[in-house]
Short mmCIF file of C-alpha atoms in Angstrom, two decimals:
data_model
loop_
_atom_site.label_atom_id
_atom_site.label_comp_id
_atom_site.label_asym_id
_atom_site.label_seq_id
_atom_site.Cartn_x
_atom_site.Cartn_y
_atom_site.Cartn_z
CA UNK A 1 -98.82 27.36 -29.69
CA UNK A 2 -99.34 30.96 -27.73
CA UNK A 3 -98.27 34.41 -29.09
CA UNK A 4 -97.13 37.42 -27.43
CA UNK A 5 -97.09 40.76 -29.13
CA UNK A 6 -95.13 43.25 -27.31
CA UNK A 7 -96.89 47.03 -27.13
CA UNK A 8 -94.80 48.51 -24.89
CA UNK A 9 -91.39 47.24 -23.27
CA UNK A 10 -90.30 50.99 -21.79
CA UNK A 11 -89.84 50.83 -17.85
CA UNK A 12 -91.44 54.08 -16.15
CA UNK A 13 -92.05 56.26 -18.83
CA UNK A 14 -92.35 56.16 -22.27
CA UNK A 15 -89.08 56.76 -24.65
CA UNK A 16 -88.96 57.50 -28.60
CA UNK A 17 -88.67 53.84 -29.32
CA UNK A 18 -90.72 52.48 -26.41
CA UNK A 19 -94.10 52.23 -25.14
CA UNK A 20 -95.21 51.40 -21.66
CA UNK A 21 -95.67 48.23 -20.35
CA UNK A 22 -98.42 46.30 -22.17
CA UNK A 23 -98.36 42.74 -24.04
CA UNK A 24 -101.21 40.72 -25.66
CA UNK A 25 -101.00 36.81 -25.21
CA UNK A 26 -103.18 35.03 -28.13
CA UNK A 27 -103.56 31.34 -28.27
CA UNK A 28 -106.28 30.40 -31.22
CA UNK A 29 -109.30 33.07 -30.62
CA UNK A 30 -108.36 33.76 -27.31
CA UNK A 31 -106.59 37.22 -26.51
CA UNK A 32 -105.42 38.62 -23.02
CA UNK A 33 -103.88 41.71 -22.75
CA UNK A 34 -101.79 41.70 -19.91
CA UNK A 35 -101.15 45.12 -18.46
CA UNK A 36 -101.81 48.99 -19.83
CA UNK A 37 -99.46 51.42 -19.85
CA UNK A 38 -100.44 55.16 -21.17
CA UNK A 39 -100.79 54.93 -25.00
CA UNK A 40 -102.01 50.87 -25.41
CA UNK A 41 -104.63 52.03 -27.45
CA UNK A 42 -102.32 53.97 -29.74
CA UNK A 43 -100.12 50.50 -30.02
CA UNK A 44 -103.38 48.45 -30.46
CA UNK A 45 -103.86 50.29 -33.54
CA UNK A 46 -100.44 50.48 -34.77
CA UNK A 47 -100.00 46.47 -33.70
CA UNK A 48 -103.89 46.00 -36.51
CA UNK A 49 -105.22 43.82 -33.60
CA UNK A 50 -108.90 43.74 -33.28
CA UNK A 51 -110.22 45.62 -30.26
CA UNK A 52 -113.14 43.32 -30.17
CA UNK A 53 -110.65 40.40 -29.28
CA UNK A 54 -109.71 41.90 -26.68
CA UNK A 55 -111.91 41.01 -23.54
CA UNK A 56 -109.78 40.13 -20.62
CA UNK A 57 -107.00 42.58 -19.38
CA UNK A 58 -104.69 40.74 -16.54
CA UNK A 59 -103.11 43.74 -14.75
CA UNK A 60 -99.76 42.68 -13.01
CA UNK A 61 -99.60 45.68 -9.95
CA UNK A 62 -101.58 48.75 -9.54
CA UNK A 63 -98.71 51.28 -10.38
CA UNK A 64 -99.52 53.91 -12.73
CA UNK A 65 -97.13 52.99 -15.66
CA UNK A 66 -98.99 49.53 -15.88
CA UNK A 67 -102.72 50.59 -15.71
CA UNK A 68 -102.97 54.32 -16.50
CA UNK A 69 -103.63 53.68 -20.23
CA UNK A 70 -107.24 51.51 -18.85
CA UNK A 71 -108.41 55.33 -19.75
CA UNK A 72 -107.91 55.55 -22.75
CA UNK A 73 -108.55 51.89 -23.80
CA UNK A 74 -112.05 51.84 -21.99
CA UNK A 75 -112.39 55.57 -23.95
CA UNK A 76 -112.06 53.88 -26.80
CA UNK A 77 -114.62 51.16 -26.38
CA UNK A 78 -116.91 53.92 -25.10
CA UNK A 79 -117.04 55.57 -28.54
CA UNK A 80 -114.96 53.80 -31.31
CA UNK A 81 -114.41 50.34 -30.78
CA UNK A 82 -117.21 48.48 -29.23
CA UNK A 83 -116.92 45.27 -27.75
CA UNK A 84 -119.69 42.72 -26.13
CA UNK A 85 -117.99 42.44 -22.92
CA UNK A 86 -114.59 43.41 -20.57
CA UNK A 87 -113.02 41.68 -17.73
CA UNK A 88 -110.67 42.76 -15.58
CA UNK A 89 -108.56 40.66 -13.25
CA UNK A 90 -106.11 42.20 -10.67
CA UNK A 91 -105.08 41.67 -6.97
CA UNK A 92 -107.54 43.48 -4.81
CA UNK A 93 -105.02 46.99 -3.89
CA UNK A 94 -104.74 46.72 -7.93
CA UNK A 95 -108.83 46.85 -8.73
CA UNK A 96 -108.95 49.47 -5.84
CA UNK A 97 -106.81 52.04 -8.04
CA UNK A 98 -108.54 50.67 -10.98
CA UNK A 99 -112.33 50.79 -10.63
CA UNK A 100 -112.07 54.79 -10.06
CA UNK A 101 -110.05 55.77 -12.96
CA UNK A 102 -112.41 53.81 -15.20
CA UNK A 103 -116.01 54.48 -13.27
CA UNK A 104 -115.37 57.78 -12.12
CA UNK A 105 -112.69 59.54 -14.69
CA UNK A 106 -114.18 57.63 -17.99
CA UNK A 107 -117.51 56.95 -17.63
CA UNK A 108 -117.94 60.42 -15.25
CA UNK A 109 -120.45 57.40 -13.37
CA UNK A 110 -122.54 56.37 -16.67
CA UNK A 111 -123.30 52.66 -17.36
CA UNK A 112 -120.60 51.16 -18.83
CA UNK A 113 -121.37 50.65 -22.97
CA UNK A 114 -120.38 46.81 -22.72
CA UNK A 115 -120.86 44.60 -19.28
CA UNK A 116 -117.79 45.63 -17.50
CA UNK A 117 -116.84 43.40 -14.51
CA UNK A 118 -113.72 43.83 -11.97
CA UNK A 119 -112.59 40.72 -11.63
CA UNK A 120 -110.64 40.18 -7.86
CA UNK A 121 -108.26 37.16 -8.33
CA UNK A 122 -105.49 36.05 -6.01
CA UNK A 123 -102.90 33.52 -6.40
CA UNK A 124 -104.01 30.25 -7.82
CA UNK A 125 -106.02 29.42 -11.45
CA UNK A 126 -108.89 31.45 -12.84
CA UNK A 127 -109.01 30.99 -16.10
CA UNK A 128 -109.56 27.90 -18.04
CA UNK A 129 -111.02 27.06 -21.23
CA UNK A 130 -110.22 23.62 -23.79
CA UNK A 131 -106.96 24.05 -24.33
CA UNK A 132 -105.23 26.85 -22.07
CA UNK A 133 -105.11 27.16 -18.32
CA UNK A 134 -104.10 30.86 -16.81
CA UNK A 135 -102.71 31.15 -13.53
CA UNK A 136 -101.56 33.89 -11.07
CA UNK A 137 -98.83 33.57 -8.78
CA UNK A 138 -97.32 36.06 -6.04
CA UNK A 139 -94.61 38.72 -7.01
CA UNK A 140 -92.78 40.85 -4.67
CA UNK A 141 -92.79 44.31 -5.71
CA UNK A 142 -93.36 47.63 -3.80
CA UNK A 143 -96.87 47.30 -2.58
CA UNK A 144 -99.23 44.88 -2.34
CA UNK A 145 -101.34 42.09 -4.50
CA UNK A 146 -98.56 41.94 -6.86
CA UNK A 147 -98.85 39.05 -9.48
CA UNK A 148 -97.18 37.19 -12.65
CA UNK A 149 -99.21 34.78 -14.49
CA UNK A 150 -98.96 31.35 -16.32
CA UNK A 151 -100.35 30.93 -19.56
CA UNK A 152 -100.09 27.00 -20.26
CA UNK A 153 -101.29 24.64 -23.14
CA UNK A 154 -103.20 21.25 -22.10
CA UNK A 155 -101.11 18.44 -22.96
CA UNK A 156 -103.19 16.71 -25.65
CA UNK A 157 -102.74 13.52 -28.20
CA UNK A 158 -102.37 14.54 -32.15
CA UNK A 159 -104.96 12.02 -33.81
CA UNK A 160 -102.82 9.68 -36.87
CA UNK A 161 -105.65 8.44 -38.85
CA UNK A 162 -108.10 6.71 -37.20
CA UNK A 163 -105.29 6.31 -34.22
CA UNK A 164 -104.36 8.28 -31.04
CA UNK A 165 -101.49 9.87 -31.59
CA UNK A 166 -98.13 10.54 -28.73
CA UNK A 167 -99.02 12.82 -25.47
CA UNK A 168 -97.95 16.12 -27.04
CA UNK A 169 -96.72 18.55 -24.42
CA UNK A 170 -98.32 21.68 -24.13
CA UNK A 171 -96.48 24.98 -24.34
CA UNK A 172 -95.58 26.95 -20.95
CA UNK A 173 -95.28 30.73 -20.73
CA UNK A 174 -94.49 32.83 -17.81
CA UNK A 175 -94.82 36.55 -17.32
CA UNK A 176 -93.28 38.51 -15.18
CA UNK A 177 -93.77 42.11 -14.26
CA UNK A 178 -92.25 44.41 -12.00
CA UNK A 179 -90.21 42.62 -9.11
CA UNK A 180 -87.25 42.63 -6.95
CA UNK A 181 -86.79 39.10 -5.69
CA UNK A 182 -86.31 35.76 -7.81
CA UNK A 183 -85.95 33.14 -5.46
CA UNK A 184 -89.38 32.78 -4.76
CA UNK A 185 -89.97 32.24 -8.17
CA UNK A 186 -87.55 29.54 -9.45
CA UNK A 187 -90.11 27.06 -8.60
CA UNK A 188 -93.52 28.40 -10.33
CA UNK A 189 -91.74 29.53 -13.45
CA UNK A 190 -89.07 26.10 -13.94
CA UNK A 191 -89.20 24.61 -16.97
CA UNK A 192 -91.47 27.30 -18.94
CA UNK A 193 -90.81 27.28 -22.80
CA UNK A 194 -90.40 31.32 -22.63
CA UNK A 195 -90.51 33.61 -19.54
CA UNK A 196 -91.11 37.19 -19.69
CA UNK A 197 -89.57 39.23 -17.24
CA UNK A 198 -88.57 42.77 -16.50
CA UNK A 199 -85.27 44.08 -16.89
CA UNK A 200 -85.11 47.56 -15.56
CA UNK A 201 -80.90 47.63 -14.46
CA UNK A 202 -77.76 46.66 -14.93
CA UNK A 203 -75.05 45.83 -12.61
CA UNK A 204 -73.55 49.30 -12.38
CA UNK A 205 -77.09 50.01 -10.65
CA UNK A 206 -77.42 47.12 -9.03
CA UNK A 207 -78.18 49.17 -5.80
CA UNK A 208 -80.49 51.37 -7.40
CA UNK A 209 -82.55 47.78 -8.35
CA UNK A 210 -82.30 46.95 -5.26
CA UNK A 211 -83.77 49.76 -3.66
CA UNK A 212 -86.53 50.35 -6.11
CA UNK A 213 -87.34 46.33 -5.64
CA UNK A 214 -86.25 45.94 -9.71
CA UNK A 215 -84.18 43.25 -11.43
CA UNK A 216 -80.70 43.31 -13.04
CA UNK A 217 -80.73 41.68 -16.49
CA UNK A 218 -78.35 39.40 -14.27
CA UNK A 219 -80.77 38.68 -11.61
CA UNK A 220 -83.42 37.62 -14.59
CA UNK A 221 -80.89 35.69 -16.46
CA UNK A 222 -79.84 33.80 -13.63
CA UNK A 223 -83.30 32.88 -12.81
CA UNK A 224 -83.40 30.98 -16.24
CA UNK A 225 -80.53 29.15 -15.50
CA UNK A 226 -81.88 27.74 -12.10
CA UNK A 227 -85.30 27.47 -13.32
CA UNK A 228 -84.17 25.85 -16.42
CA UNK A 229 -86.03 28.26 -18.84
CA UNK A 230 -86.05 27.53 -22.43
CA UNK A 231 -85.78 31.10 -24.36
CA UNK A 232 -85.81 34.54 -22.16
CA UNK A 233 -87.49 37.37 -23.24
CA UNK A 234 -86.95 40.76 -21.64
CA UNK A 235 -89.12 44.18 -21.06
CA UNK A 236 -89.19 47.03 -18.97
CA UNK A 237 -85.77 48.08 -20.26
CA UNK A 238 -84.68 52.02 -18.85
CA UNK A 239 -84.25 54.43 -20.93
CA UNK A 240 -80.72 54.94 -19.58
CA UNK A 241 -79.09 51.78 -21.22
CA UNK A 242 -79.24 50.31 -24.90
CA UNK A 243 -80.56 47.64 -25.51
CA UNK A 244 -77.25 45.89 -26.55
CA UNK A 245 -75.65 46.52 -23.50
CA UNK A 246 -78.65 44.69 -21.42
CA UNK A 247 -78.88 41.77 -23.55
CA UNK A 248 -74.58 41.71 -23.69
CA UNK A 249 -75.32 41.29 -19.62
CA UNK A 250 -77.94 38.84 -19.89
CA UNK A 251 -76.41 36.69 -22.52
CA UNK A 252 -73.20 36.22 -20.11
CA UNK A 253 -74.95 33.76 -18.02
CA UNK A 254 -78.45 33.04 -20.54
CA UNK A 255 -77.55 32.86 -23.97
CA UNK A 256 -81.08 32.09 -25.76
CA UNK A 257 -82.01 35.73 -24.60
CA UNK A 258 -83.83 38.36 -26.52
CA UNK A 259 -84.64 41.87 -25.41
CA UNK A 260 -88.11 42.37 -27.12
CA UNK A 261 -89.07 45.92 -29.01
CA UNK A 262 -92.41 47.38 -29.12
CA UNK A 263 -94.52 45.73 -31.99
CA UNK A 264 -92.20 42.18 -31.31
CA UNK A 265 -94.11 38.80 -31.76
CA UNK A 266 -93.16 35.76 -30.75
CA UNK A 267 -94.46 31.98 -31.16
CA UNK A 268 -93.89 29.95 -28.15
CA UNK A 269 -94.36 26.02 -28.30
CA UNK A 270 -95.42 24.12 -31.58
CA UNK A 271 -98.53 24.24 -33.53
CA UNK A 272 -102.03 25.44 -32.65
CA UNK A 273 -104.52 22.98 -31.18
#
């Protein structure tokens, strides 16, 4: 089984309900948080998740709304919350913006507290431990080096007594951050038990989307239906619609859909290894 606790599910900026962009996935002791909007820590705190779990942060693009809050977090670990070690795995444009606002703003060009590494990844696996594989995969967004990732359980056997048990299928989970084109991802996400994707429009502004290289709740629901998603799950919602009115949209043409809430957990695939 993985987890994902929402932090923040607010597209831009930061509303009275909604924090920036920022998600942990947890799958037995391992924890990624995947993107950092401004205020994470804050949410970490609110969410009672051990800062010491968390040790890998998967940033999506380098755009402010979905790293700025590295400054704080790394602040944190600095004085508070100290932790053995932090990775950090982005597209090479994405570590570019990074490394200064932590090395330079942060640490003001001390040594680090923990070992801190900057870890360059492009498309293709780079994580893997017993039972999870993680995976990046190219997004197209404004810019460069943008990236979703796959977080997938090994298939393993469930022992029955002194018996091997059935193949059990591991589960499949796909996130998503900011992009403006779906048809290059139908493939890499198909079949995932849960994808996580923005939803930044509707269809009144479907030209807006378009020109800020967003999605519709539409375009993402539609995306489930080709890639034959089990459960949809969407974030990055504006602060110009409720939340009824893009899941109404969605749910048109993807009924198992969910717009998720800061502070929202969900259990994707069966039980634990």
């Amino acid at each position: 089984m993985i987890e994902v606790l929402f932090l923040g599910t607010s597209a831009s900026a930061p509303s009275a309900q909604r924090g920036l962009s920022a998600l942990i996935v947890k799958h037995n002791d391992l924890h990624f948080l995947v993107d950092c909007g401004e205020g994470t820590t804050r949410q970490i705190r609110k969410s009672e998740t051990e800062f010491e779990k968390i040790k890998r942060i998967l940033l999506t693009h380098g755009h402010l709304d979905h790293i700025l809050g590295l400054g704080g977090l790394v602040g944190a670990f600095r004085h508070d919350e100290p932790i053995k070690e932090l990775e950090i795995f982005g597209g090479k444009y994405t570590l570019e913006r990074v490394r200064p606002l932590v090395n330079d703003v942060v640490l003001r060009g001390q040594q680090a507290p923990m070992p801190l590494h900057f870890r360059e990844i492009v498309p293709g696996t780079f994580f893997e431990a017993d039972h999870l594989r993680v995976t990046a995969f190219p997004v197209t967004h404004r810019g460069v080096d943008c990236l979703g990732y796959l977080f997938e359980e090994k298939d393993r056997r469930a022992s029955s007594g002194d018996k091997r048990g059935p193949l059990q299928k591991g589960a499949k989970l796909a996130i998503v951050g900011d992009t403006g084109r779906t048809d290059n991802l139908v493939e890499t996400v198909r079949d995932a038990d849960a994808l996580v994707i923005e939803s930044t429009y509707v269809d009144k502004e479907v030209d807006m989307a378009r020109g800020f290289s967003h999605l519709t709740a539409r375009d993402a629901a539609e995306l489930a239906v080709r890639a034959g998603i089990k459960q949809l799950i969407l974030t990055h919602i504006s602060r110009r619609y409720r939340a009824k009115d893009v899941l109404a949209q969605a749910r048109s043409v993807f009924p198992n859909t969910v717009v998720a809430r800061d502070f929202d957990n969900f259990q994707i695939g069966g039980d634990p290894a």
